[in-house]
GROMACS .gro file of C-alpha atoms in nm:
model
  324
    1MET     CA    1   1.165   8.657  -5.816
    2PRO     CA    2   1.024   8.804  -5.492
    3GLN     CA    3   0.674   8.685  -5.418
    4PRO     CA    4   0.390   8.933  -5.354
    5PRO     CA    5   0.311   8.980  -4.982
    6ALA     CA    6  -0.052   8.891  -5.047
    7LEU     CA    7   0.051   8.550  -5.184
    8LEU     CA    8   0.281   8.483  -4.890
    9ASN     CA    9   0.001   8.575  -4.652
   10GLN     CA   10  -0.233   8.334  -4.828
   11ILE     CA   11   0.026   8.057  -4.798
   12CYS     CA   12   0.076   8.125  -4.426
   13TYR     CA   13  -0.294   8.113  -4.357
   14ALA     CA   14  -0.372   7.814  -4.579
   15ILE     CA   15  -0.094   7.581  -4.460
   16ASP     CA   16  -0.204   7.286  -4.244
   17ALA     CA   17   0.031   7.365  -3.955
   18GLY     CA   18   0.073   7.629  -3.693
   19LEU     CA   19   0.307   7.913  -3.788
   20LEU     CA   20   0.430   8.158  -3.528
   21ALA     CA   21   0.693   8.423  -3.614
   22ILE     CA   22   0.890   8.612  -3.351
   23ASP     CA   23   1.124   8.908  -3.399
   24ARG     CA   24   1.462   8.964  -3.238
   25ASP     CA   25   1.299   9.133  -2.936
   26GLU     CA   26   1.088   8.819  -2.883
   27ASN     CA   27   0.771   8.994  -2.994
   28ILE     CA   28   0.510   8.791  -3.183
   29VAL     CA   29   0.468   8.915  -3.540
   30LEU     CA   30   0.272   8.626  -3.695
   31TRP     CA   31  -0.001   8.396  -3.561
   32ASN     CA   32  -0.163   8.214  -3.850
   33ARG     CA   33  -0.521   8.104  -3.899
   34TRP     CA   34  -0.442   7.739  -3.810
   35LEU     CA   35  -0.338   7.859  -3.464
   36GLU     CA   36  -0.638   8.087  -3.432
   37ARG     CA   37  -0.875   7.796  -3.489
   38ARG     CA   38  -0.701   7.580  -3.228
   39SER     CA   39  -0.648   7.832  -2.951
   40GLU     CA   40  -0.817   8.115  -2.767
   41TYR     CA   41  -0.595   8.373  -2.937
   42GLN     CA   42  -0.663   8.585  -3.245
   43GLU     CA   43  -0.371   8.735  -3.435
   44LEU     CA   44  -0.522   9.079  -3.392
   45HIS     CA   45  -0.486   9.052  -3.014
   46ILE     CA   46  -0.164   8.852  -2.981
   47ALA     CA   47   0.052   9.021  -3.248
   48GLY     CA   48   0.301   9.261  -3.090
   49LEU     CA   49   0.299   9.094  -2.749
   50PRO     CA   50   0.626   8.963  -2.605
   51PHE     CA   51   0.636   8.583  -2.614
   52ALA     CA   52   0.676   8.552  -2.235
   53GLN     CA   53   0.380   8.785  -2.179
   54ALA     CA   54   0.154   8.599  -2.421
   55PHE     CA   55   0.255   8.260  -2.277
   56PRO     CA   56   0.380   8.311  -1.920
   57ALA     CA   57   0.360   7.938  -1.845
   58MET     CA   58   0.615   7.875  -2.123
   59ALA     CA   59   0.873   8.127  -2.000
   60GLY     CA   60   1.202   7.942  -1.962
   61SER     CA   61   1.061   7.624  -2.117
   62ARG     CA   62   1.247   7.420  -2.379
   63VAL     CA   63   1.048   7.595  -2.652
   64HIS     CA   64   1.137   7.937  -2.513
   65GLN     CA   65   1.504   7.839  -2.490
   66ALA     CA   66   1.494   7.716  -2.851
   67ILE     CA   67   1.343   8.049  -2.962
   68GLN     CA   68   1.618   8.240  -2.782
   69ALA     CA   69   1.887   8.017  -2.937
   70ALA     CA   70   1.741   8.076  -3.285
   71LEU     CA   71   1.734   8.455  -3.237
   72SER     CA   72   2.075   8.492  -3.071
   73GLN     CA   73   2.278   8.215  -3.236
   74GLY     CA   74   2.085   8.119  -3.549
   75LEU     CA   75   2.030   7.763  -3.425
   76SER     CA   76   1.744   7.544  -3.544
   77SER     CA   77   1.572   7.313  -3.296
   78LEU     CA   78   1.321   7.032  -3.294
   79VAL     CA   79   1.127   6.990  -2.970
   80SER     CA   80   0.959   6.651  -2.960
   81GLN     CA   81   0.626   6.596  -2.792
   82SER     CA   82   0.780   6.359  -2.538
   83LEU     CA   83   1.033   6.622  -2.423
   84ASN     CA   84   0.807   6.924  -2.446
   85ARG     CA   85   0.627   6.922  -2.113
   86GLN     CA   86   0.488   7.275  -2.159
   87PRO     CA   87   0.344   7.296  -2.510
   88PHE     CA   88   0.138   7.580  -2.650
   89PRO     CA   89  -0.218   7.604  -2.514
   90LEU     CA   90  -0.373   7.448  -2.822
   91PHE     CA   91  -0.670   7.215  -2.842
   92VAL     CA   92  -0.813   6.941  -3.057
   93GLU     CA   93  -1.186   6.969  -3.109
   94THR     CA   94  -1.350   6.628  -3.076
   95ASN     CA   95  -1.698   6.783  -3.085
   96ARG     CA   96  -1.861   7.119  -3.029
   97PHE     CA   97  -1.836   7.099  -2.651
   98ASP     CA   98  -1.525   6.890  -2.587
   99ARG     CA   99  -1.173   7.020  -2.646
  100ASN     CA  100  -0.872   6.810  -2.557
  101PRO     CA  101  -0.515   6.939  -2.521
  102MET     CA  102  -0.318   6.899  -2.843
  103GLN     CA  103  -0.003   6.686  -2.853
  104GLN     CA  104   0.252   6.889  -3.047
  105ALA     CA  105   0.574   6.847  -3.243
  106ILE     CA  106   0.747   7.185  -3.258
  107SER     CA  107   1.032   7.303  -3.480
  108VAL     CA  108   1.208   7.637  -3.437
  109ILE     CA  109   1.384   7.785  -3.742
  110PRO     CA  110   1.594   8.106  -3.755
  111LEU     CA  111   1.510   8.348  -4.039
  112ASN     CA  112   1.689   8.654  -4.174
  113CYS     CA  113   1.481   8.919  -4.348
  114GLU     CA  114   1.603   9.265  -4.444
  115ALA     CA  115   1.901   9.240  -4.208
  116GLN     CA  116   1.674   9.149  -3.921
  117ARG     CA  117   1.674   8.819  -3.730
  118TYR     CA  118   1.345   8.639  -3.680
  119CYS     CA  119   1.250   8.288  -3.586
  120LEU     CA  120   0.968   8.076  -3.720
  121VAL     CA  121   0.797   7.832  -3.486
  122ARG     CA  122   0.618   7.555  -3.673
  123ILE     CA  123   0.368   7.342  -3.483
  124HIS     CA  124   0.227   7.010  -3.602
  125ASP     CA  125  -0.066   6.830  -3.441
  126VAL     CA  126   0.058   6.481  -3.352
  127THR     CA  127  -0.230   6.396  -3.118
  128ALA     CA  128  -0.357   6.111  -3.335
  129ALA     CA  129  -0.009   5.957  -3.362
  130VAL     CA  130   0.051   5.988  -2.987
  131ASN     CA  131  -0.289   5.837  -2.906
  132ARG     CA  132  -0.220   5.553  -3.148
  133GLU     CA  133   0.119   5.488  -2.987
  134GLN     CA  134  -0.035   5.489  -2.639
  135GLU     CA  135  -0.302   5.245  -2.752
  136LEU     CA  136  -0.038   5.016  -2.902
  137GLN     CA  137   0.157   5.031  -2.577
  138ARG     CA  138  -0.159   4.946  -2.382
  139ILE     CA  139  -0.229   4.650  -2.611
  140ALA     CA  140   0.133   4.533  -2.582
  141LYS     CA  141   0.108   4.551  -2.202
  142VAL     CA  142  -0.213   4.348  -2.204
  143LEU     CA  143  -0.057   4.090  -2.435
  144GLU     CA  144   0.250   4.069  -2.211
  145GLN     CA  145   0.029   4.017  -1.908
  146HIS     CA  146  -0.158   3.743  -2.094
  147SER     CA  147   0.172   3.580  -2.190
  148PHE     CA  148   0.242   3.532  -1.818
  149GLN     CA  149  -0.108   3.408  -1.739
  150ASP     CA  150  -0.240   3.056  -1.769
  151GLY     CA  151  -0.526   3.062  -2.015
  152LEU     CA  152  -0.734   2.801  -1.833
  153THR     CA  153  -0.701   2.886  -1.465
  154GLY     CA  154  -0.623   3.257  -1.477
  155ILE     CA  155  -0.325   3.228  -1.242
  156ALA     CA  156   0.042   3.267  -1.338
  157ASN     CA  157   0.181   3.023  -1.594
  158ARG     CA  158   0.510   2.831  -1.614
  159ARG     CA  159   0.684   3.120  -1.788
  160ALA     CA  160   0.584   3.362  -1.512
  161PHE     CA  161   0.692   3.117  -1.244
  162ASP     CA  162   1.034   3.059  -1.401
  163GLN     CA  163   1.097   3.433  -1.425
  164GLN     CA  164   0.978   3.504  -1.071
  165PHE     CA  165   1.172   3.208  -0.935
  166LEU     CA  166   1.502   3.338  -1.075
  167MET     CA  167   1.431   3.684  -0.939
  168GLU     CA  168   1.345   3.554  -0.591
  169PHE     CA  169   1.645   3.320  -0.594
  170ARG     CA  170   1.882   3.610  -0.665
  171ARG     CA  171   1.715   3.826  -0.402
  172ALA     CA  172   1.742   3.550  -0.141
  173LEU     CA  173   2.107   3.506  -0.235
  174ARG     CA  174   2.178   3.878  -0.189
  175GLU     CA  175   1.984   3.907   0.136
  176GLU     CA  176   2.092   3.565   0.271
  177GLN     CA  177   1.729   3.474   0.334
  178PRO     CA  178   1.554   3.137   0.299
  179LEU     CA  179   1.346   3.060  -0.009
  180THR     CA  180   1.085   2.785  -0.026
  181VAL     CA  181   0.979   2.611  -0.346
  182VAL     CA  182   0.669   2.390  -0.348
  183LEU     CA  183   0.555   2.154  -0.623
  184ILE     CA  184   0.192   2.042  -0.613
  185ASP     CA  185   0.022   1.757  -0.797
  186VAL     CA  186  -0.352   1.679  -0.816
  187ASP     CA  187  -0.399   1.323  -0.696
  188HIS     CA  188  -0.536   1.071  -0.950
  189PHE     CA  189  -0.625   1.345  -1.197
  190LYS     CA  190  -0.615   1.114  -1.500
  191ALA     CA  191  -0.874   0.894  -1.332
  192TYR     CA  192  -1.082   1.206  -1.264
  193ASN     CA  193  -1.071   1.303  -1.632
  194ASP     CA  194  -1.157   0.950  -1.740
  195LEU     CA  195  -1.460   0.938  -1.510
  196TYR     CA  196  -1.599   1.291  -1.533
  197GLY     CA  197  -1.467   1.409  -1.871
  198HIS     CA  198  -1.221   1.678  -1.977
  199LEU     CA  199  -1.462   1.969  -1.932
  200ALA     CA  200  -1.515   1.870  -1.570
  201GLY     CA  201  -1.138   1.824  -1.542
  202ASP     CA  202  -1.081   2.180  -1.662
  203GLU     CA  203  -1.334   2.312  -1.412
  204CYS     CA  204  -1.163   2.112  -1.138
  205LEU     CA  205  -0.826   2.270  -1.218
  206LYS     CA  206  -0.982   2.617  -1.215
  207ARG     CA  207  -1.129   2.563  -0.869
  208ILE     CA  208  -0.803   2.423  -0.733
  209ALA     CA  209  -0.603   2.713  -0.879
  210GLN     CA  210  -0.830   2.972  -0.722
  211LYS     CA  211  -0.830   2.792  -0.388
  212LEU     CA  212  -0.449   2.778  -0.386
  213ARG     CA  213  -0.423   3.147  -0.475
  214LYS     CA  214  -0.669   3.252  -0.204
  215THR     CA  215  -0.495   3.040   0.059
  216LEU     CA  216  -0.160   3.210   0.000
  217LEU     CA  217  -0.218   3.529   0.197
  218ARG     CA  218   0.113   3.713   0.169
  219PRO     CA  219   0.160   3.946  -0.132
  220ALA     CA  220   0.507   3.807  -0.207
  221ASP     CA  221   0.386   3.446  -0.228
  222MET     CA  222   0.311   3.311  -0.573
  223VAL     CA  223   0.129   3.011  -0.716
  224ALA     CA  224   0.142   2.910  -1.082
  225ARG     CA  225   0.016   2.635  -1.304
  226TYR     CA  226   0.333   2.444  -1.377
  227GLY     CA  227   0.190   2.210  -1.639
  228GLY     CA  228  -0.107   1.976  -1.675
  229GLU     CA  229  -0.237   1.900  -1.327
  230GLU     CA  230   0.080   2.025  -1.158
  231PHE     CA  231   0.115   2.358  -0.975
  232ALA     CA  232   0.412   2.534  -0.819
  233ALA     CA  233   0.442   2.788  -0.540
  234LEU     CA  234   0.715   3.030  -0.431
  235LEU     CA  235   0.737   3.136  -0.068
  236PRO     CA  236   1.009   3.402  -0.021
  237HIS     CA  237   1.153   3.468   0.326
  238THR     CA  238   0.992   3.148   0.455
  239ASP     CA  239   1.170   2.902   0.684
  240ARG     CA  240   1.094   2.530   0.702
  241PRO     CA  241   0.832   2.543   0.983
  242GLY     CA  242   0.653   2.828   0.808
  243ALA     CA  243   0.664   2.647   0.474
  244GLU     CA  244   0.529   2.327   0.628
  245SER     CA  245   0.242   2.519   0.787
  246ILE     CA  246   0.152   2.687   0.457
  247CYS     CA  247   0.172   2.358   0.267
  248ARG     CA  248  -0.062   2.186   0.511
  249ALA     CA  249  -0.305   2.477   0.479
  250LEU     CA  250  -0.298   2.436   0.100
  251CYS     CA  251  -0.355   2.062   0.126
  252GLN     CA  252  -0.649   2.105   0.363
  253ALA     CA  253  -0.801   2.391   0.163
  254VAL     CA  254  -0.820   2.186  -0.158
  255LEU     CA  255  -0.966   1.885   0.021
  256ALA     CA  256  -1.220   2.111   0.194
  257GLU     CA  257  -1.329   2.242  -0.147
  258GLY     CA  258  -1.522   1.915  -0.162
  259ILE     CA  259  -1.485   1.832  -0.532
  260PRO     CA  260  -1.621   1.475  -0.563
  261HIS     CA  261  -1.372   1.216  -0.693
  262GLN     CA  262  -1.524   0.868  -0.693
  263ALA     CA  263  -1.229   0.729  -0.889
  264SER     CA  264  -0.973   0.834  -0.626
  265ALA     CA  265  -0.806   0.563  -0.422
  266THR     CA  266  -0.699   0.827  -0.170
  267ALA     CA  267  -1.005   1.028  -0.067
  268PRO     CA  268  -1.371   1.074  -0.168
  269HIS     CA  269  -1.288   1.426  -0.281
  270VAL     CA  270  -1.012   1.576  -0.495
  271SER     CA  271  -0.687   1.603  -0.301
  272ILE     CA  272  -0.332   1.720  -0.368
  273SER     CA  273   0.019   1.609  -0.282
  274LEU     CA  274   0.290   1.864  -0.207
  275GLY     CA  275   0.669   1.851  -0.209
  276SER     CA  276   0.854   2.138  -0.045
  277VAL     CA  277   1.216   2.241   0.000
  278THR     CA  278   1.357   2.538   0.189
  279LEU     CA  279   1.709   2.665   0.134
  280THR     CA  280   1.913   2.979   0.181
  281PRO     CA  281   2.080   3.007  -0.162
  282THR     CA  282   2.457   3.018  -0.200
  283ARG     CA  283   2.670   3.099  -0.503
  284GLN     CA  284   2.754   2.730  -0.536
  285LEU     CA  285   2.386   2.639  -0.560
  286ALA     CA  286   2.213   2.632  -0.898
  287PRO     CA  287   1.848   2.747  -0.903
  288ASP     CA  288   1.738   2.425  -1.073
  289PHE     CA  289   1.872   2.232  -0.774
  290LEU     CA  290   1.584   2.361  -0.560
  291LEU     CA  291   1.332   2.253  -0.821
  292ASN     CA  292   1.487   1.907  -0.839
  293LEU     CA  293   1.469   1.871  -0.461
  294ALA     CA  294   1.107   1.989  -0.456
  295ASP     CA  295   1.031   1.732  -0.725
  296GLN     CA  296   1.193   1.461  -0.512
  297ALA     CA  297   0.983   1.571  -0.215
  298LEU     CA  298   0.667   1.557  -0.426
  299TYR     CA  299   0.757   1.205  -0.538
  300ARG     CA  300   0.795   1.099  -0.173
  301ALA     CA  301   0.456   1.250  -0.084
  302LYS     CA  302   0.289   1.050  -0.360
  303GLN     CA  303   0.476   0.733  -0.269
  304ALA     CA  304   0.366   0.773   0.093
  305GLY     CA  305  -0.002   0.764  -0.003
  306ARG     CA  306  -0.080   1.109  -0.150
  307ASN     CA  307  -0.298   1.380   0.006
  308GLN     CA  308  -0.005   1.488   0.219
  309VAL     CA  309   0.299   1.711   0.245
  310CYS     CA  310   0.663   1.607   0.226
  311VAL     CA  311   0.917   1.868   0.334
  312ILE     CA  312   1.288   1.823   0.270
  313SER     CA  313   1.485   1.979   0.554
  314GLU     CA  314   1.760   2.233   0.490
  315ALA     CA  315   2.016   1.993   0.638
  316GLU     CA  316   1.909   1.721   0.395
  317ALA     CA  317   1.907   1.970   0.110
  318LEU     CA  318   2.259   2.091   0.193
  319GLN     CA  319   2.381   1.732   0.217
  320ALA     CA  320   2.234   1.664  -0.127
  321CYS     CA  321   2.401   1.980  -0.253
  322LEU     CA  322   2.742   1.867  -0.128
  323ALA     CA  323   2.692   1.524  -0.281
  324ALA     CA  324   2.593   1.669  -0.620
   0.00000   0.00000   0.00000
């Protein structure tokens, strides 16, 4: 049974979505109350205008193309908010004085009425959903950043170091450039904890971490907390003399921080030992091999009396690689 026009008009104006009808000549024939309340257009003024004249910024847009496809070919379309870079000039009212652009999901549906082709454009306000998705993405990004950050010291953690190390190793392999890995250990840290307590120990690690980070001046250099009182550093594009110079600067910077350590058999203040290895990676060289060599160098530095740097030369490293 055909429905009375008055009833259909009431439905169009009561529905909680924007309804825009366009005839075969692309003239606007319907602009419902939902759209009136969320735009600067009243149906009285916009009805009868060509679509491209009413919305010149949307001429040739994906929405306009979808309207033309519906009128000429009878094709339905769904234009998502993410793909629709030129939506209708609609607004969300957050208060009386503040109107924000509306995020829109738009569907275009061909209609046939009395042997005439029309198309219906249906617009849904998805602003809240988009804002929620953006907030979730922001939270996820923050959580990801925290997952690569050491909770105590605020510098990169072991996970971040491992990921960055593999990336820098592959880059050095491609570019045939040297890569330096440094392992750092706080001297007599257990004795420090036993004497001053764990809270003081935590504060000590924080100060050392920040001093190490500030001493590494190049943006590509990285320092991370490797575990417990151990730190690790990556020095891309750094040869052995450069690595040795940086390591000595790190060693001196921590000692100059002047953190008292009466239980140390090495120095009156907290000191560090560093083991460094520099290699130009080859396809025969496993990434872990550099870490093992750096660990050996650190062991030598501690055996030699601590508060010093031990650097394994590239020749020695290559010899160890051939012997492995």
